[in-house]
XYZ file of C-alpha atoms in Angstrom:
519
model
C -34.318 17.775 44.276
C -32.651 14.785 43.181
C -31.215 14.810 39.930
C -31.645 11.910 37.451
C -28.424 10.115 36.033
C -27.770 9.359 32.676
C -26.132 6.592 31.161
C -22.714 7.371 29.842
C -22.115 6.945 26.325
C -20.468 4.346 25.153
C -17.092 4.931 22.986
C -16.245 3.771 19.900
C -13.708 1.057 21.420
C -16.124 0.018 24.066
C -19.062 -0.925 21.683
C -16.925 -2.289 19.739
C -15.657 -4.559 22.536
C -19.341 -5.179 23.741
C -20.057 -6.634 19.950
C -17.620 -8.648 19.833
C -15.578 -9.823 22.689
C -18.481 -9.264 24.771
C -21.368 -11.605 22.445
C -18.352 -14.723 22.956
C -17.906 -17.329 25.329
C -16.670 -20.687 26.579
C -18.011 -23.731 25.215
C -18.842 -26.699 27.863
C -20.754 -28.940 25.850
C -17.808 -29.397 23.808
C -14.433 -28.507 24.514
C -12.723 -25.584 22.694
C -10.328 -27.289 20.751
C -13.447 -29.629 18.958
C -15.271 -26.671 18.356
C -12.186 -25.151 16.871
C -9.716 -27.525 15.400
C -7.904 -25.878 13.145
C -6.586 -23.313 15.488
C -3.476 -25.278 16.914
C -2.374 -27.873 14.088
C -0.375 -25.727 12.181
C 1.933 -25.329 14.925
C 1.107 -21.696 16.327
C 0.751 -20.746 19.487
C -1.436 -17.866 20.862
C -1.730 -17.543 24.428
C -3.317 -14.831 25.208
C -6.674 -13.631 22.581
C -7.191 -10.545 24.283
C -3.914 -9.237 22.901
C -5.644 -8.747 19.365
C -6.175 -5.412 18.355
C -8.308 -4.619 15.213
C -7.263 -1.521 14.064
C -10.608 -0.889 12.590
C -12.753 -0.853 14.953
C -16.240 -1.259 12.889
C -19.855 -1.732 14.293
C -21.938 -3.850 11.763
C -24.292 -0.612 11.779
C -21.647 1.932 11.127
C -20.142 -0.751 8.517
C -23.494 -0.953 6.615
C -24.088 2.833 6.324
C -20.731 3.510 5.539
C -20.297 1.283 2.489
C -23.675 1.928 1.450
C -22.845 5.283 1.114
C -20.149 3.887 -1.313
C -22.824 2.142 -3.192
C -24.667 4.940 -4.014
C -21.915 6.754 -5.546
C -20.135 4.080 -7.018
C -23.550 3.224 -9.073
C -24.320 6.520 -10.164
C -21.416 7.060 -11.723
C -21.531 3.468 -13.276
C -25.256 4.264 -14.858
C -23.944 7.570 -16.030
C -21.076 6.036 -17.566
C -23.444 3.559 -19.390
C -26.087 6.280 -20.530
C -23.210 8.232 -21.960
C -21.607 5.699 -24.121
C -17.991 5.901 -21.965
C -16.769 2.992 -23.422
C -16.261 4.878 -26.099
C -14.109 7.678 -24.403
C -11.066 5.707 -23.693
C -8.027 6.444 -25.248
C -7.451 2.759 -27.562
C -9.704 -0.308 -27.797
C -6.279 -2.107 -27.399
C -6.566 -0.847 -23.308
C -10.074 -3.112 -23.252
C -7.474 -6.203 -23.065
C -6.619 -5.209 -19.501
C -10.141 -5.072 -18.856
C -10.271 -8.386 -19.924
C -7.380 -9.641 -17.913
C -8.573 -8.147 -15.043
C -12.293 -9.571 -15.119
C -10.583 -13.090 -15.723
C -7.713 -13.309 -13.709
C -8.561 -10.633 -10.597
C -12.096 -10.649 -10.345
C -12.632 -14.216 -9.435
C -9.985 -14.195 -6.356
C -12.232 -11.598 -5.003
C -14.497 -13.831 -4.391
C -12.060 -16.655 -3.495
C -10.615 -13.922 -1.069
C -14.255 -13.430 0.394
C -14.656 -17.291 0.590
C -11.238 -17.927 2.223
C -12.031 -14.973 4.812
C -15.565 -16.644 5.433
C -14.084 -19.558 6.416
C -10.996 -19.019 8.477
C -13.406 -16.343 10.433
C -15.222 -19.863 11.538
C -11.611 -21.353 12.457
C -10.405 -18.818 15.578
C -11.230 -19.133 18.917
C -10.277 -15.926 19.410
C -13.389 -13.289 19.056
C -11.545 -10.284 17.820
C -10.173 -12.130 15.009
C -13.435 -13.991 13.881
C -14.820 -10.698 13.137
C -12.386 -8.630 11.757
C -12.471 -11.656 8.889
C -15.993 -11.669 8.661
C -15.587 -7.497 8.135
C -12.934 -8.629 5.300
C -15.179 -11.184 3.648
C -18.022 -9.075 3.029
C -15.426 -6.626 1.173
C -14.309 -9.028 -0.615
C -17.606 -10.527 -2.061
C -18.667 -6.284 -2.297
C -15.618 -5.871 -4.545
C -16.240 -9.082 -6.867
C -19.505 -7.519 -7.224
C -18.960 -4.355 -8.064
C -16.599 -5.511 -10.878
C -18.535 -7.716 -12.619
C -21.817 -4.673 -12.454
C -18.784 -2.266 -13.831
C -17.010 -4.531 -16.299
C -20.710 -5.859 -17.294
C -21.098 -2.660 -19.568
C -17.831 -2.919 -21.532
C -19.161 -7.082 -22.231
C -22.060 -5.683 -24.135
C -20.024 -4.169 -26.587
C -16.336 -5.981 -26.507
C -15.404 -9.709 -26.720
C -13.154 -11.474 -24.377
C -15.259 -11.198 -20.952
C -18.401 -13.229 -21.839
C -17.133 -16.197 -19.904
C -14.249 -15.526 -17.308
C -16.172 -17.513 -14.738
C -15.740 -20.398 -16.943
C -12.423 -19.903 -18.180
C -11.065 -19.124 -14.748
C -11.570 -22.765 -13.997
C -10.213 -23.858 -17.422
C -8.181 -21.367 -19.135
C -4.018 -22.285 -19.172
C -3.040 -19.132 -18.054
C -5.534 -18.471 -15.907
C -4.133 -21.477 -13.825
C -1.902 -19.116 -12.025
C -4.296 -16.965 -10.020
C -6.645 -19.918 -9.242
C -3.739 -22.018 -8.187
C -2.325 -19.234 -5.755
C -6.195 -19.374 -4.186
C -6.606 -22.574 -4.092
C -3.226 -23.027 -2.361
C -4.042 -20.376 0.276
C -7.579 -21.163 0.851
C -6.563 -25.688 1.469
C -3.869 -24.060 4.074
C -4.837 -23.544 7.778
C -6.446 -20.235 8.629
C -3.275 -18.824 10.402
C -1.149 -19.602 6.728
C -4.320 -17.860 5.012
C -4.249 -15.084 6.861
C -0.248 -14.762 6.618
C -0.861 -15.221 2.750
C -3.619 -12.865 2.038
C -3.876 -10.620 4.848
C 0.011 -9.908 4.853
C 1.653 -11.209 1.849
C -0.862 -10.013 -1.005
C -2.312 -7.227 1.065
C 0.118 -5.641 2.752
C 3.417 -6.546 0.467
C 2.278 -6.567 -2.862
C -1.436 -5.021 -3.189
C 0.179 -2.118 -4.167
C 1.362 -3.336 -7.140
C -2.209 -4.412 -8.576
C -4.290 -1.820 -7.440
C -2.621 1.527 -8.150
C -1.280 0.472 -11.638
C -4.461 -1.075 -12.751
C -6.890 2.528 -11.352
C -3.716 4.800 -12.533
C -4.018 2.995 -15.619
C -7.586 3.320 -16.215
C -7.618 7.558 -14.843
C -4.942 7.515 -17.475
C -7.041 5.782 -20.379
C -10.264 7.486 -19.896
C -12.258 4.584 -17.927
C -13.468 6.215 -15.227
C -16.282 3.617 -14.620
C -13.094 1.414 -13.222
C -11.423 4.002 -11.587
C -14.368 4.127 -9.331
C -14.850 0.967 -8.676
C -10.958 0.917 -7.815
C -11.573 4.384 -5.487
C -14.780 2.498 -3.566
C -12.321 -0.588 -2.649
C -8.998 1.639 -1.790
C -10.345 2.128 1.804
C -11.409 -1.381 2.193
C -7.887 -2.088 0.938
C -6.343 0.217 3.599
C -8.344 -1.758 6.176
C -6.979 -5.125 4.823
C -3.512 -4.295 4.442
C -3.580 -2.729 8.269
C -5.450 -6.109 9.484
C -2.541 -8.530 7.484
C 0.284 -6.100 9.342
C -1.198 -6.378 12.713
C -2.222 -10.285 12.497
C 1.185 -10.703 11.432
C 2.741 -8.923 14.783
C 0.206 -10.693 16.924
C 1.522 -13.977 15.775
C 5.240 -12.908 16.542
C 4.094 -11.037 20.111
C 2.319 -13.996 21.601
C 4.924 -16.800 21.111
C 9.006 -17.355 20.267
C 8.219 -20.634 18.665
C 5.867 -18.762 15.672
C 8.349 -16.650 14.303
C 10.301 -19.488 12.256
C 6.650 -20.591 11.179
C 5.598 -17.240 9.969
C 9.026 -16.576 8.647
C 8.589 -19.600 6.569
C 5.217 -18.871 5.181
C 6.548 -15.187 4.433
C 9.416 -16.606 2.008
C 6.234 -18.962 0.514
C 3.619 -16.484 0.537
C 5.781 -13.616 -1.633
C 7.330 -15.628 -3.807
C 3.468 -17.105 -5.101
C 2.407 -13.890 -4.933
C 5.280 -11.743 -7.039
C 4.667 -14.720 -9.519
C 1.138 -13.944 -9.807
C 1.415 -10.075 -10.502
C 3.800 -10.808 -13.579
C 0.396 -10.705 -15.347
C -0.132 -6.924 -13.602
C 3.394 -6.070 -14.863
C 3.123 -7.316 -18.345
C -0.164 -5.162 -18.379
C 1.365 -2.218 -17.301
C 4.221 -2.089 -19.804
C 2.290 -3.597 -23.028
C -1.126 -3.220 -22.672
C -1.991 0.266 -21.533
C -2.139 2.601 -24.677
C -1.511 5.606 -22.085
C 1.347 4.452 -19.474
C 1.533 5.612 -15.895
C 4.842 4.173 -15.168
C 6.487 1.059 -15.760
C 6.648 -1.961 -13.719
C 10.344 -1.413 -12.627
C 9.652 1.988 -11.387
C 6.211 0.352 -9.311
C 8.522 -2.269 -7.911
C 10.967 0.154 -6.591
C 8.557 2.117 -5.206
C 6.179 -0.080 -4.165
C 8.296 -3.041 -2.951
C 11.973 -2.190 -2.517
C 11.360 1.083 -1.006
C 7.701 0.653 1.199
C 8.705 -3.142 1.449
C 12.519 -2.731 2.245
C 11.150 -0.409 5.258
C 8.449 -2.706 6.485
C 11.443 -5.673 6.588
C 13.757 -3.018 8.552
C 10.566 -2.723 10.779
C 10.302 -6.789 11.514
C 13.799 -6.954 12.063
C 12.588 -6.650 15.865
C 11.138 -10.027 15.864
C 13.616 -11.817 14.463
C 11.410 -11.387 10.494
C 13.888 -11.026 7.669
C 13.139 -10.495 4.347
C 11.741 -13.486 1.795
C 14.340 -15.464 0.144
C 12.986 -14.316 -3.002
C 13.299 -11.040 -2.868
C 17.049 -10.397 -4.174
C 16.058 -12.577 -7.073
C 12.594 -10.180 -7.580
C 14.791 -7.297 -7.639
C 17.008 -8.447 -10.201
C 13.737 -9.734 -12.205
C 12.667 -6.696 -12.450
C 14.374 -5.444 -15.926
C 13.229 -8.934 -17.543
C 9.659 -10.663 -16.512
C 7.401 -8.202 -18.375
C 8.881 -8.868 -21.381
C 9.201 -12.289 -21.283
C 5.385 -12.831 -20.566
C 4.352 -10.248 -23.010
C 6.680 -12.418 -26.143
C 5.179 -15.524 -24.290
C 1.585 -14.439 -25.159
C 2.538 -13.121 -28.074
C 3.375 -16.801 -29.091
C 0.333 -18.325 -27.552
C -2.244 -15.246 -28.358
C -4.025 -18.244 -30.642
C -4.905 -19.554 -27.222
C -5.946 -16.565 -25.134
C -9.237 -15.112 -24.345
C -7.386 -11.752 -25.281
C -5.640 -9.751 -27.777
C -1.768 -8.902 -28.283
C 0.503 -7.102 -30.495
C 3.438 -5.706 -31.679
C 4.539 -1.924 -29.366
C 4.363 1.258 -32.090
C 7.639 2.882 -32.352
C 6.378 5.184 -29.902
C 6.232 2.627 -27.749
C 9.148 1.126 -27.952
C 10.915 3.964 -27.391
C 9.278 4.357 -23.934
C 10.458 0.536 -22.971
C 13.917 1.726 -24.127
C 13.747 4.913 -22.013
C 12.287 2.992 -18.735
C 14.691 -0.789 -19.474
C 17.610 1.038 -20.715
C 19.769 -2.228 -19.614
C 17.115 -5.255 -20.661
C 14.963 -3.912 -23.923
C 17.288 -3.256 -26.799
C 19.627 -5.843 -26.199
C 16.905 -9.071 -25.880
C 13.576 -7.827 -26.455
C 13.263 -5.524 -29.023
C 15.091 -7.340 -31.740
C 12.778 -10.430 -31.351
C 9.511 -7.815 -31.422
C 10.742 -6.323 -34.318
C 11.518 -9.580 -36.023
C 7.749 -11.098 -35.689
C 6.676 -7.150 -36.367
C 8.183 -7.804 -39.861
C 7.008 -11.271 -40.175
C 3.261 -10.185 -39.083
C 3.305 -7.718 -41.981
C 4.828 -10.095 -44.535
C 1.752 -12.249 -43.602
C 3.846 -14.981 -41.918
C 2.441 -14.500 -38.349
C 3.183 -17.313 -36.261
C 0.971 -18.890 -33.441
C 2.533 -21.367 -31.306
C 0.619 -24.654 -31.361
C 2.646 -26.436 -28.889
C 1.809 -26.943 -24.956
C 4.677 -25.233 -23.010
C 5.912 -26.650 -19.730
C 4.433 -25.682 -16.516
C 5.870 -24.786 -13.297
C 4.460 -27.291 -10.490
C 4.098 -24.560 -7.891
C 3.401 -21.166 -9.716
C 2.013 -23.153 -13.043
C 3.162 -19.787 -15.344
C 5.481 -21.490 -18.792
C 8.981 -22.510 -18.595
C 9.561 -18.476 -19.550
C 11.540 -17.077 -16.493
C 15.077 -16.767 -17.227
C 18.394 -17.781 -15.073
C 18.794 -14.726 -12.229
C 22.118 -13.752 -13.351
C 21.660 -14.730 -17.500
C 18.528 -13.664 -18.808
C 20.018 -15.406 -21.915
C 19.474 -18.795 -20.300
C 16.223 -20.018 -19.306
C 15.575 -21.514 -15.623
C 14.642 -24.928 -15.333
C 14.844 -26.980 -11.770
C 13.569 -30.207 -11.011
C 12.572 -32.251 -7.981
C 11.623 -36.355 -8.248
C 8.953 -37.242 -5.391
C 7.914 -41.085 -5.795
C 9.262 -41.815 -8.856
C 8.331 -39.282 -10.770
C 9.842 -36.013 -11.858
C 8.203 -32.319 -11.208
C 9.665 -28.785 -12.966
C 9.974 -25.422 -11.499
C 10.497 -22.262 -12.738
C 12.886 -20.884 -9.935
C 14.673 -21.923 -6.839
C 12.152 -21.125 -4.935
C 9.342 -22.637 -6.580
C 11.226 -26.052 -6.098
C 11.829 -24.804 -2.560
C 7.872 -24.571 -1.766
C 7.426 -27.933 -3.521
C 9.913 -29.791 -1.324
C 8.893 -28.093 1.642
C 4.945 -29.532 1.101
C 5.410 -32.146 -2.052
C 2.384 -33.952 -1.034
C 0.359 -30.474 -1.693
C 1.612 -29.741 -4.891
C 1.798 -33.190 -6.398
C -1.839 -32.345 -6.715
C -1.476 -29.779 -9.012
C -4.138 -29.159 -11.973
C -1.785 -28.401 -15.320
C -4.022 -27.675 -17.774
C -1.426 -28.813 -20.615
C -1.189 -31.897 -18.933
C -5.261 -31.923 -18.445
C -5.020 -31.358 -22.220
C -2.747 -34.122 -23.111
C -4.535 -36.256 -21.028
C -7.760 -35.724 -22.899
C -9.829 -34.246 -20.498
C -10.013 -30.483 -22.034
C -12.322 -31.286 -25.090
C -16.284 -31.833 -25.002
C -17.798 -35.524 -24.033
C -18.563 -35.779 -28.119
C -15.142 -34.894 -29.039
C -13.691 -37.920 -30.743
C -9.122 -37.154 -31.184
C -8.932 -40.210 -33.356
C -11.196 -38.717 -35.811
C -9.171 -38.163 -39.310
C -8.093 -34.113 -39.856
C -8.480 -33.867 -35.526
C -7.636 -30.104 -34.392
C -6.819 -30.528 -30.961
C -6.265 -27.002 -30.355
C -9.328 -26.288 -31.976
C -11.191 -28.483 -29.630
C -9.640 -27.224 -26.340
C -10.711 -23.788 -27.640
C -14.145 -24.927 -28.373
C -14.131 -26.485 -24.383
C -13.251 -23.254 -23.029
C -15.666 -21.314 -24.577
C -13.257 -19.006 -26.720
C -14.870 -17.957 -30.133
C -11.573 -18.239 -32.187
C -11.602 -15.048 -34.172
C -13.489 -12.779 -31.928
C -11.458 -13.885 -28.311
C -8.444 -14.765 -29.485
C -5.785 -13.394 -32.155
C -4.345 -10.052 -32.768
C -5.897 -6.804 -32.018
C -4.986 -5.733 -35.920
C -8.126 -6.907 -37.642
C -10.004 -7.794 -34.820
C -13.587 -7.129 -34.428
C -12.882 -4.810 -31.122
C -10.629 -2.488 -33.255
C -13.307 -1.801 -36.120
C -15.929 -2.013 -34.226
C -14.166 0.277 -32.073
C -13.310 2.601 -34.889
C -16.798 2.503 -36.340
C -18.489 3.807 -33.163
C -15.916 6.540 -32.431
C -16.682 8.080 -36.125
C -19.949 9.264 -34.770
C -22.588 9.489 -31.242
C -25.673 8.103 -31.351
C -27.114 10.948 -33.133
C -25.224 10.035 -36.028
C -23.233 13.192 -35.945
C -19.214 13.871 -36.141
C -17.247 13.045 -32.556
């Protein structure tokens, strides 16, 4: 009797293969290069596709069950946090302005990130790495989303997060995350995927994610802790696809590892810039503190980042020119940003103040060679000046770093006495930088960056106040009118936390449930 074959099941590698390798082909109507023009003009070379490997080998089916698996989870716990009034179970209203920072300034690269994926997915000719960023962009635009639907509950109730669409595009200090975006995503794809895949992802994601979901576990929002649990093995996923599109790039040609080395040294530097908003929120704004953001950097970067160097050493990869000076940073740039927001707080969609003695005593513990020396004797001077009722909001526009657009706050490497200033003149005019390396971006690509939006000099300039706005007008607030263009309320948004509506409202609700009774 003859017995009947069956069909041997496919592995996981070899469906994966057949969905992706297998659905591509060879264009004749056009030739390659027209249907994919952006793959050669930065200079790289790949010779061989087939030599990708995507380490995550995910089926659109088993991709669709598996994060919807994460959806159901992730929004049960976000109803039951809602139903239960957990808004009211963390530890300070003061922690809300992290919240806040993190809807504005983190939420809306998300999306960039899933935009920028989206479209350099369209830019290989390579198969295997068209999909893996298609995978990546619909993470990214999952993640944006399940922000806002978390954060969404904490806007009914809190100011500061009505409008961060809006102010992303507007807001001074908001500049720096859109700028680092925008740069990345006006690059060519092999740059973008150097910049987000491997620079953000790989080097410094670390030093976002677990502070900001460490900070919330410790604070009592556990509505953002799961959001931040649901994206940690999409994260893992991204940080192994930046690593191996990295080593594919050195493997497949000599002649790429000066160009990837180059966009390395660009890539961290924007990117350590960028998270000095992370580490100012992890040393000021967290009522309940994990650790601080000297002990994440040597952790995160100098030990996990020192090894992955040692590890590229093999292709000729050393580490970014920046990074001796980020290690030396790393006693100073939280509390420079934190006094520089203290001074501007008049024109922030967020709240600051003056560390309890409590806390203070903590920065002395964890900056034993930065914090009494420079810092605290300034915080303690405005501390006394706040309660003498001679607060002081700065009214001035602060210089801007062309590259990284943060203020003219950064100090000298070796004199945190002396602020940094550098300069560059490109066709007759003059451009500041906060660093060395800033400048060093800028003349590498001064044609990019003369295009820089600086929103002080958008301000200046008259283009940050409404159509009807008239600055000749006798008794003309200007920085009332740039507040009133961005969509701050001044008074609710803006200002100290002492005496803000957040604290008593805060206060009020805490006193009893909503059966009126004692918490």
């Amino acid at each position: 009797m003859d017995m009947k074959a069956t069909a041997k099941k496919l592995g996981l590698k070899e469906r994966y293969a057949h969905m992706t390798r297998g659905l591509d082909w060879e264009t004749t109507y056009q030739p390659m290069d027209q249907v994919y023009p952006y793959d050669k003009f930065e200079g790289i070379k790949i010779h061989d596709w087939d030599k990708w490997e995507d380490p995550f080998r995910l089926t659109m089916d088993a991709y669709w069950k598996y994060q919807g698996e994460k959806e159901k989870k992730l929004y049960a716990v976000i109803d039951a946090f809602a139903q239960n009034n957990g808004h009211l179970n963390v530890t300070d209203a003061r922690y809300l302005n992290a919240i806040k920072l993190f809807i504005q300034g983190v939420s809306p690269l998300e999306y960039m990130a899933h935009r920028g994926f989206a479209h350099i997915g369209r830019q290989f000719s390579g198969p295997g790495a068209r999909v893996a960023c298609q995978m990546q962009a619909v993470d990214e635009l999952r993640h944006a989303q399940t922000q806002i639907h978390t954060i969404s509950n904490y806007n009914k109730y809190y100011n500061g997060m009505h409008s961060w669409r809006d102010w992303y595009e507007k807001v001074w200090y908001l500049s720096v995350p859109k700028s680092f975006f925008d740069d990345a995503i006006s690059a060519g794809p092999f740059e973008f995927m150097v910049c987000v895949g491997f620079a953000f992802e790989y080097v410094l994601t670390n030093l976002l994610f677990v502070p900001f979901m460490s900070g919330a576990a410790y604070n009592g929002d556990m509505a953002t802790v799961t959001f931040g649990f649901s994206a940690q093995s999409d994260e893992s996923r991204h940080m192994t696809l930046g690593l191996e599109a990295v080593k594919f790039l050195l493997e497949q040609d000599p002649a790429n590892v000066p160009i990837v080395q180059g966009w390395i040294d660009k890539w961290f530097w924007r990117g350590y810039r960028l998270l000095t908003l992370v580490g100012m929120m992890m040393d000021y704004m967290l009522p309940k503190r994990v650790m601080s953001w000297k002990e994440a950097w040597e952790i995160y970067a100098e030990q996990n980042g020192g090894a992955l160097f040692k590890d590229l050493a093999r292709y000729g990869i050393r580490p970014p020119l920046g990074w001796e000076q980020a290690c030396k940073e790393k006693d100073h740039i939280t509390h420079q940003a934190w006094c520089a927001f203290y001074n501007y707080a008049g024109a922030a969609a967020f709240h600051t103040w003056i560390p309890n003695a409590d806390e203070m005593a903590w920065l002395s513990e964890k900056y034993p060679d930065s914090f009494d020396q420079l810092y605290r004797p300034r915080m303690e001077h405005w501390d006394e000046q706040e309660k003498a009722g001679n607060r002081f909001y700065n009214a001035t526009l602060p210089m801007l770093c062309t590259t990284c657009t943060v203020p003219m706050f950064f100090t000298e490497p070796d004199d945190p006495t002396q602020i940094c200033y550098r300069a560059s003149e490109y066709k007759g005019d003059q451009y500041h930088f906060c660093s060395d390396h800033c400048k060093h971006i800028f003349d590498n690509e001064p044609e990019k960056y003369v295009q820089a939006l600086l929103p002080t000099h958008q301000i200046y300039q008259g283009k940050n106040f409404k159509p009807d706005v008239d600055p000749t007008a006798p008794g003309f607030d200007p920085l009332a009118a740039v507040l009133d263009f961005y969509g701050v309320v001044v008074g609710q948004d803006n200002l100290d936390f002492n005496g803000s509506q957040d604290q008593k409202h805060f206060a009020e609700w805490r006193r009893t449930d909503n059966a009126g009774n004692a918490r």
